[in-house]
Coordinates of C-alpha atoms in Angstrom, one line a residue:
M43 CA -16.4 42.1 62.3
T44 CA -13.4 43.8 63.9
D45 CA -13.4 46.8 66.1
S46 CA -11.9 49.7 64.3
S47 CA -10.1 50.9 67.5
L48 CA -8.0 47.8 67.2
I49 CA -6.3 49.7 64.3
D50 CA -5.0 52.3 66.4
D51 CA -3.4 54.3 63.6
T52 CA -2.5 57.7 65.1
P53 CA -1.0 60.7 63.2
A54 CA 2.3 60.3 65.0
L55 CA 2.3 56.4 63.8
R56 CA 1.6 57.5 60.3
S57 CA 4.2 60.1 60.3
W58 CA 6.8 57.6 61.5
R59 CA 5.8 54.9 59.3
R60 CA 6.3 57.4 56.3
I61 CA 9.8 58.0 57.4
A62 CA 10.5 54.5 58.2
L63 CA 9.5 53.4 54.6
I64 CA 11.5 56.2 52.9
T65 CA 14.7 55.0 55.0
I66 CA 14.1 51.4 54.1
C67 CA 13.9 52.6 50.4
A68 CA 17.1 54.5 50.9
V69 CA 18.9 51.7 52.2
Y70 CA 18.0 49.6 49.2
F71 CA 19.2 52.4 47.0
L72 CA 22.6 52.3 49.0
I73 CA 22.8 48.4 48.4
L74 CA 22.5 49.3 44.7
V75 CA 24.8 51.9 44.7
G76 CA 27.3 49.7 46.6
A77 CA 26.9 46.9 44.3
T78 CA 27.4 49.4 41.3
V79 CA 30.8 50.4 43.0
R80 CA 31.8 46.8 43.2
A81 CA 30.7 45.7 39.8
S82 CA 32.6 48.8 38.4
G83 CA 35.8 48.1 40.3
A84 CA 35.6 51.3 42.1
G85 CA 35.8 50.1 45.5
M86 CA 39.4 51.4 45.9
G87 CA 38.6 54.6 44.2
C88 CA 39.3 56.0 47.5
P89 CA 42.1 54.1 49.2
D90 CA 41.6 55.6 52.5
W91 CA 38.8 56.2 54.9
P92 CA 36.9 58.3 55.8
T93 CA 39.0 60.8 53.8
C94 CA 39.6 60.3 50.1
F95 CA 43.2 60.6 49.0
G96 CA 43.6 62.6 52.2
S97 CA 41.0 65.0 51.5
W98 CA 37.3 65.3 52.6
I99 CA 36.5 66.4 48.8
P100 CA 38.4 64.2 46.5
P101 CA 40.5 65.4 43.8
V102 CA 39.3 65.6 40.0
S103 CA 42.8 65.1 38.4
E104 CA 45.9 63.4 39.2
S105 CA 48.0 66.7 39.1
Q106 CA 46.1 67.6 42.3
L107 CA 48.0 64.7 44.1
P108 CA 51.7 64.6 45.4
A109 CA 53.9 63.2 42.8
N110 CA 54.8 60.3 45.1
Y111 CA 51.3 59.5 45.8
Q112 CA 51.6 56.0 44.6
E113 CA 54.8 55.3 46.9
I114 CA 52.8 56.8 49.9
Y115 CA 49.9 54.4 49.3
A116 CA 52.4 51.6 48.6
D117 CA 53.7 51.9 52.0
R118 CA 50.4 51.7 53.5
G119 CA 49.7 48.2 51.7
Y120 CA 48.2 49.4 48.5
A121 CA 50.8 48.8 45.8
E122 CA 48.6 49.2 42.9
T123 CA 47.0 52.5 43.6
R124 CA 46.4 54.7 40.5
F125 CA 44.0 57.7 40.7
N126 CA 41.1 57.3 38.2
P127 CA 38.7 60.2 38.7
V128 CA 35.6 58.2 37.6
K129 CA 36.2 55.4 40.1
T130 CA 37.2 57.9 42.8
W131 CA 34.1 60.0 42.5
T132 CA 31.9 56.7 42.1
E133 CA 33.2 55.5 45.5
Y134 CA 32.8 58.9 47.1
V135 CA 29.1 59.2 46.0
N136 CA 28.8 55.8 47.6
R137 CA 30.0 57.1 50.8
L138 CA 27.8 60.4 50.6
V139 CA 24.9 58.1 50.1
G140 CA 25.8 56.0 53.1
V141 CA 26.1 59.1 55.2
S142 CA 22.8 60.3 53.9
I143 CA 21.3 56.9 55.0
G144 CA 22.8 57.5 58.6
L145 CA 20.9 60.5 58.9
F146 CA 17.5 59.0 57.7
I147 CA 18.0 56.2 60.2
L148 CA 18.9 58.8 63.0
I149 CA 15.6 60.5 62.2
T150 CA 13.9 57.2 62.2
A151 CA 15.2 56.4 65.7
V152 CA 14.3 59.7 67.0
K153 CA 10.8 59.7 66.0
S154 CA 10.3 56.3 67.3
I155 CA 10.9 57.6 70.9
G156 CA 7.4 58.9 70.9
L157 CA 6.0 55.7 70.1
R158 CA 7.4 53.6 72.9
R159 CA 4.1 53.7 74.8
H160 CA 2.2 52.5 71.7
D161 CA 4.7 49.6 71.1
R162 CA 8.2 49.7 72.7
W163 CA 9.5 47.2 70.0
I164 CA 9.2 50.0 67.4
T165 CA 11.5 52.1 69.4
I166 CA 13.9 49.4 70.4
A167 CA 14.3 48.2 66.7
S168 CA 14.7 51.8 65.5
V169 CA 17.5 52.4 67.9
A170 CA 18.8 49.1 67.1
A171 CA 19.2 50.0 63.4
L172 CA 20.9 53.3 64.3
L173 CA 23.6 51.4 66.2
M174 CA 23.8 49.0 63.5
V175 CA 24.5 51.7 60.9
I176 CA 27.0 53.2 63.1
Y177 CA 28.8 49.8 63.2
Q178 CA 28.3 49.3 59.4
G179 CA 30.2 52.8 59.1
W180 CA 33.1 51.3 61.1
L181 CA 32.9 47.9 59.1
G182 CA 33.2 50.1 55.6
S183 CA 36.5 51.4 57.0
R184 CA 37.6 47.9 57.8
V185 CA 36.6 46.8 54.3
V186 CA 39.0 49.5 52.7
A187 CA 41.7 48.7 55.2
S188 CA 41.6 45.3 54.1
N189 CA 41.9 46.1 50.5
L190 CA 38.5 44.8 49.6
Q191 CA 38.9 41.4 51.0
P192 CA 36.0 39.3 49.9
G193 CA 35.0 37.9 53.2
M194 CA 34.9 41.4 54.6
I195 CA 32.7 42.4 51.7
T196 CA 30.2 39.7 52.3
V197 CA 30.1 40.7 56.0
H198 CA 29.5 44.3 55.0
M199 CA 26.6 43.1 52.6
L200 CA 25.1 40.9 55.1
M201 CA 25.0 43.7 57.7
A202 CA 23.1 45.9 55.3
L203 CA 20.5 43.0 54.9
A204 CA 20.3 42.8 58.8
I205 CA 19.6 46.6 59.0
V206 CA 16.9 46.0 56.5
G207 CA 15.5 43.2 58.4
V208 CA 15.4 45.3 61.7
L209 CA 13.9 48.3 60.0
L210 CA 11.1 46.1 58.3
F211 CA 10.4 44.5 61.7
A212 CA 9.5 47.9 63.0
L213 CA 7.7 48.7 60.2
A214 CA 5.5 45.7 60.3
R215 CA 4.9 46.3 64.1
S216 CA 3.8 49.8 63.3
R217 CA 1.0 48.3 60.8
R218 CA 0.0 45.3 62.8
G219 CA -3.3 46.8 63.8
I220 CA -4.2 47.6 60.3
V221 CA -3.1 44.0 59.1
A222 CA -5.0 42.3 61.7
A223 CA -8.2 44.1 60.8
R224 CA -8.0 42.3 57.5
S225 CA -9.4 38.9 57.7
I226 CA -7.6 36.0 56.4
E227 CA -10.3 33.5 57.2
G228 CA -10.3 30.8 54.6
L229 CA -6.8 31.3 53.6
D230 CA -5.5 27.6 52.4
R231 CA -4.0 25.7 55.5
R232 CA -1.2 24.9 53.2
F233 CA -0.1 28.4 52.9
K234 CA 1.8 28.6 56.1
P235 CA 4.0 25.6 55.6
W236 CA 4.7 26.6 52.0
L237 CA 5.6 30.3 53.1
Y238 CA 8.2 28.6 55.5
A239 CA 9.4 26.5 52.7
V240 CA 10.0 29.2 50.3
M241 CA 11.6 31.3 52.8
A242 CA 14.0 28.4 53.5
M243 CA 14.8 28.2 49.9
T244 CA 15.8 31.8 49.8
V245 CA 18.0 31.6 52.5
V246 CA 19.8 28.6 50.6
Q247 CA 19.8 30.4 47.4
I248 CA 21.1 33.7 48.7
T249 CA 24.0 31.6 50.5
M250 CA 24.9 29.8 47.3
G251 CA 24.7 33.4 45.7
I252 CA 27.2 34.9 48.3
Q253 CA 29.8 32.2 47.7
I254 CA 29.6 32.8 43.9
R255 CA 30.0 36.4 44.4
E256 CA 33.1 36.0 46.5
L257 CA 34.7 33.6 43.9
M258 CA 33.8 36.5 41.3
D259 CA 35.4 39.1 43.5
Y260 CA 38.6 37.0 43.7
L261 CA 38.7 36.5 40.0
N262 CA 38.3 40.3 39.4
H263 CA 40.2 41.9 42.1
V264 CA 43.0 39.3 43.0
Q265 CA 43.6 37.5 39.7
G266 CA 42.4 40.2 37.4
A267 CA 40.7 37.6 35.1
D268 CA 38.6 38.8 32.1
R269 CA 34.9 38.8 32.7
S270 CA 34.4 36.2 29.8
T271 CA 36.3 33.6 31.7
W272 CA 34.3 33.9 35.1
I273 CA 31.7 31.3 34.1
S274 CA 34.2 28.7 33.1
A275 CA 36.0 29.3 36.5
Q276 CA 32.9 28.6 38.5
Q277 CA 32.6 25.6 40.9
W278 CA 29.7 23.2 41.1
V279 CA 27.7 26.0 43.5
F280 CA 27.1 28.2 40.5
Y281 CA 25.4 25.3 38.5
V282 CA 23.1 24.2 41.4
H283 CA 22.4 28.0 42.2
R284 CA 21.3 28.5 38.6
S285 CA 19.2 25.3 38.5
F286 CA 17.6 25.9 41.8
S287 CA 16.3 29.4 40.7
A288 CA 13.6 27.4 38.7
V289 CA 12.5 25.6 42.1
V290 CA 12.4 28.9 43.9
L291 CA 10.4 30.4 41.0
F292 CA 7.8 27.9 40.7
S293 CA 7.6 27.2 44.3
N294 CA 6.5 31.1 44.7
V295 CA 4.0 30.6 42.0
W296 CA 2.3 28.0 43.8
L297 CA 2.4 30.3 47.1
V298 CA 0.6 33.1 45.0
W299 CA -1.9 30.9 43.7
L300 CA -2.8 29.5 47.3
A301 CA -3.4 33.1 48.3
Y302 CA -5.2 34.1 45.3
R303 CA -7.6 31.3 45.3
S304 CA -8.3 31.7 49.2
L305 CA -8.3 35.7 49.6
G306 CA -8.6 37.1 46.0
H307 CA -6.1 39.4 44.2
H308 CA -7.2 42.6 46.5
H309 CA -5.9 41.0 49.6
F310 CA -2.5 42.4 51.1
I311 CA -1.2 38.8 51.6
T312 CA -1.8 38.0 47.8
R313 CA -0.3 41.2 46.7
L314 CA 2.6 41.0 48.9
A315 CA 3.2 37.4 47.6
G316 CA 2.8 38.6 44.3
G317 CA 5.5 41.4 44.7
V318 CA 8.0 38.6 45.9
L319 CA 7.1 36.5 42.8
A320 CA 7.8 39.5 40.6
V321 CA 11.1 40.4 42.0
I322 CA 12.1 36.6 41.7
G323 CA 11.3 36.8 38.1
L324 CA 13.6 39.7 37.8
A325 CA 16.2 37.9 39.7
V326 CA 15.9 34.9 37.4
I327 CA 16.2 36.9 34.4
S328 CA 19.1 39.2 35.5
G329 CA 20.8 35.9 36.6
A330 CA 20.3 34.3 33.3
T331 CA 21.8 37.4 31.6
L332 CA 24.9 37.2 33.7
G333 CA 25.1 33.3 33.0
H334 CA 24.6 33.6 29.2
L335 CA 26.3 37.1 28.4
G336 CA 29.7 36.9 30.2
M337 CA 28.8 38.6 33.5
P338 CA 27.9 42.2 32.0
A339 CA 28.8 44.8 35.0
L340 CA 25.6 46.4 34.6
V341 CA 23.5 43.6 35.5
Q342 CA 25.3 42.4 38.7
P343 CA 24.0 45.2 40.8
L344 CA 20.4 44.4 39.6
H345 CA 20.8 40.9 40.4
L346 CA 22.1 41.9 43.9
L347 CA 19.2 44.3 44.6
S348 CA 16.5 41.8 43.5
A349 CA 18.1 39.2 45.8
S350 CA 18.1 41.8 48.6
L351 CA 14.2 42.7 47.8
I352 CA 13.2 39.0 47.9
F353 CA 14.6 38.7 51.3
G354 CA 13.0 42.0 52.6
L355 CA 9.7 41.2 51.0
Q356 CA 9.4 37.5 52.1
F357 CA 10.2 39.0 55.7
L358 CA 7.5 41.4 55.6
L359 CA 5.1 38.9 54.3
W360 CA 6.0 36.5 57.2
M361 CA 5.5 39.3 59.8
D362 CA 2.2 40.3 58.4
Y363 CA 1.1 36.8 58.2
R364 CA 1.9 36.3 61.8
H365 CA 0.3 39.7 62.9
A366 CA -2.9 38.6 61.0
T367 CA -3.2 35.1 62.3
G368 CA -2.2 36.3 65.9
Q369 CA -5.2 38.9 66.0
Q370 CA -7.6 36.1 64.9
S371 CA -6.4 33.7 67.4
G372 CA -5.9 35.9 70.3
G373 CA -8.9 38.3 69.7
G374 CA -9.4 41.8 71.5
H375 CA -7.1 44.9 71.8
Q376 CA -4.2 43.2 73.8
A377 CA -3.7 40.7 70.9
A378 CA -3.2 43.4 68.6
I379 CA -0.5 45.3 70.5
A380 CA 1.2 42.3 72.2

């Protein structure tokens, strides 16, 4: 029987946890918006940064630009600049969402200061996320300056995942007392090594996915190849990635089964593992759609979002598992807040 004092769930902690969860959801929304911008070819809808065609609010028609605007941007290294209101405003909305995320993370960091006596790591991680998002803003300007160089886009994307990871770390720390109060006694001993195995599989799968996306970016934005030809231009990594998705799927089915058989379907470990499995299913379906239907642009953002969600949910599952086992092995209030 666990002492209720171990939960230590104060109003300040609950308030911070709500804003942190909203912030994490907002970051995932930004990932979806960014992927949509990329898939639609709107990444250079604004050829400058932080302004857009030299203005804080972009034009709505080409007549609002100087007659020689193409020459102006050609001199800056953007020879193919052509105003497109849909692409320009799509990219502009992406930037507005990015600024909003920055404000959310700022609020998260400020509110975390009051929790430093409860757990200094919540504050450290929240402030780190703020510094990372500032760097991410600068990195976004470099992506534009590089004329959407695939390698720079990859770094930009990985930085977004790193921000998610830091925020999830802080969120997990804020709920570790609640997690520790839920017994995982009786959990199959194979769950732990299998959890590490599926996490490693996810890293491998995402790494291959990054390589495939970089080639697609090259085909789309450098060669201007038609989407219907993208599959035939793929290298061996694409086919390994596609086949390996089945391994990832069924490995996570087994992980969920181990949790369900040991803890039941109501336990948070089982539910989190089930959530990971559901998102993997979405990733497999969207990936199959991309591979068999000629890379439809609307499905690309969904596939990228699902991969990002798999990373986040598995990371949270790992953190919660560690906190649950740490409480049982350590015992007492100090183990809950260490």
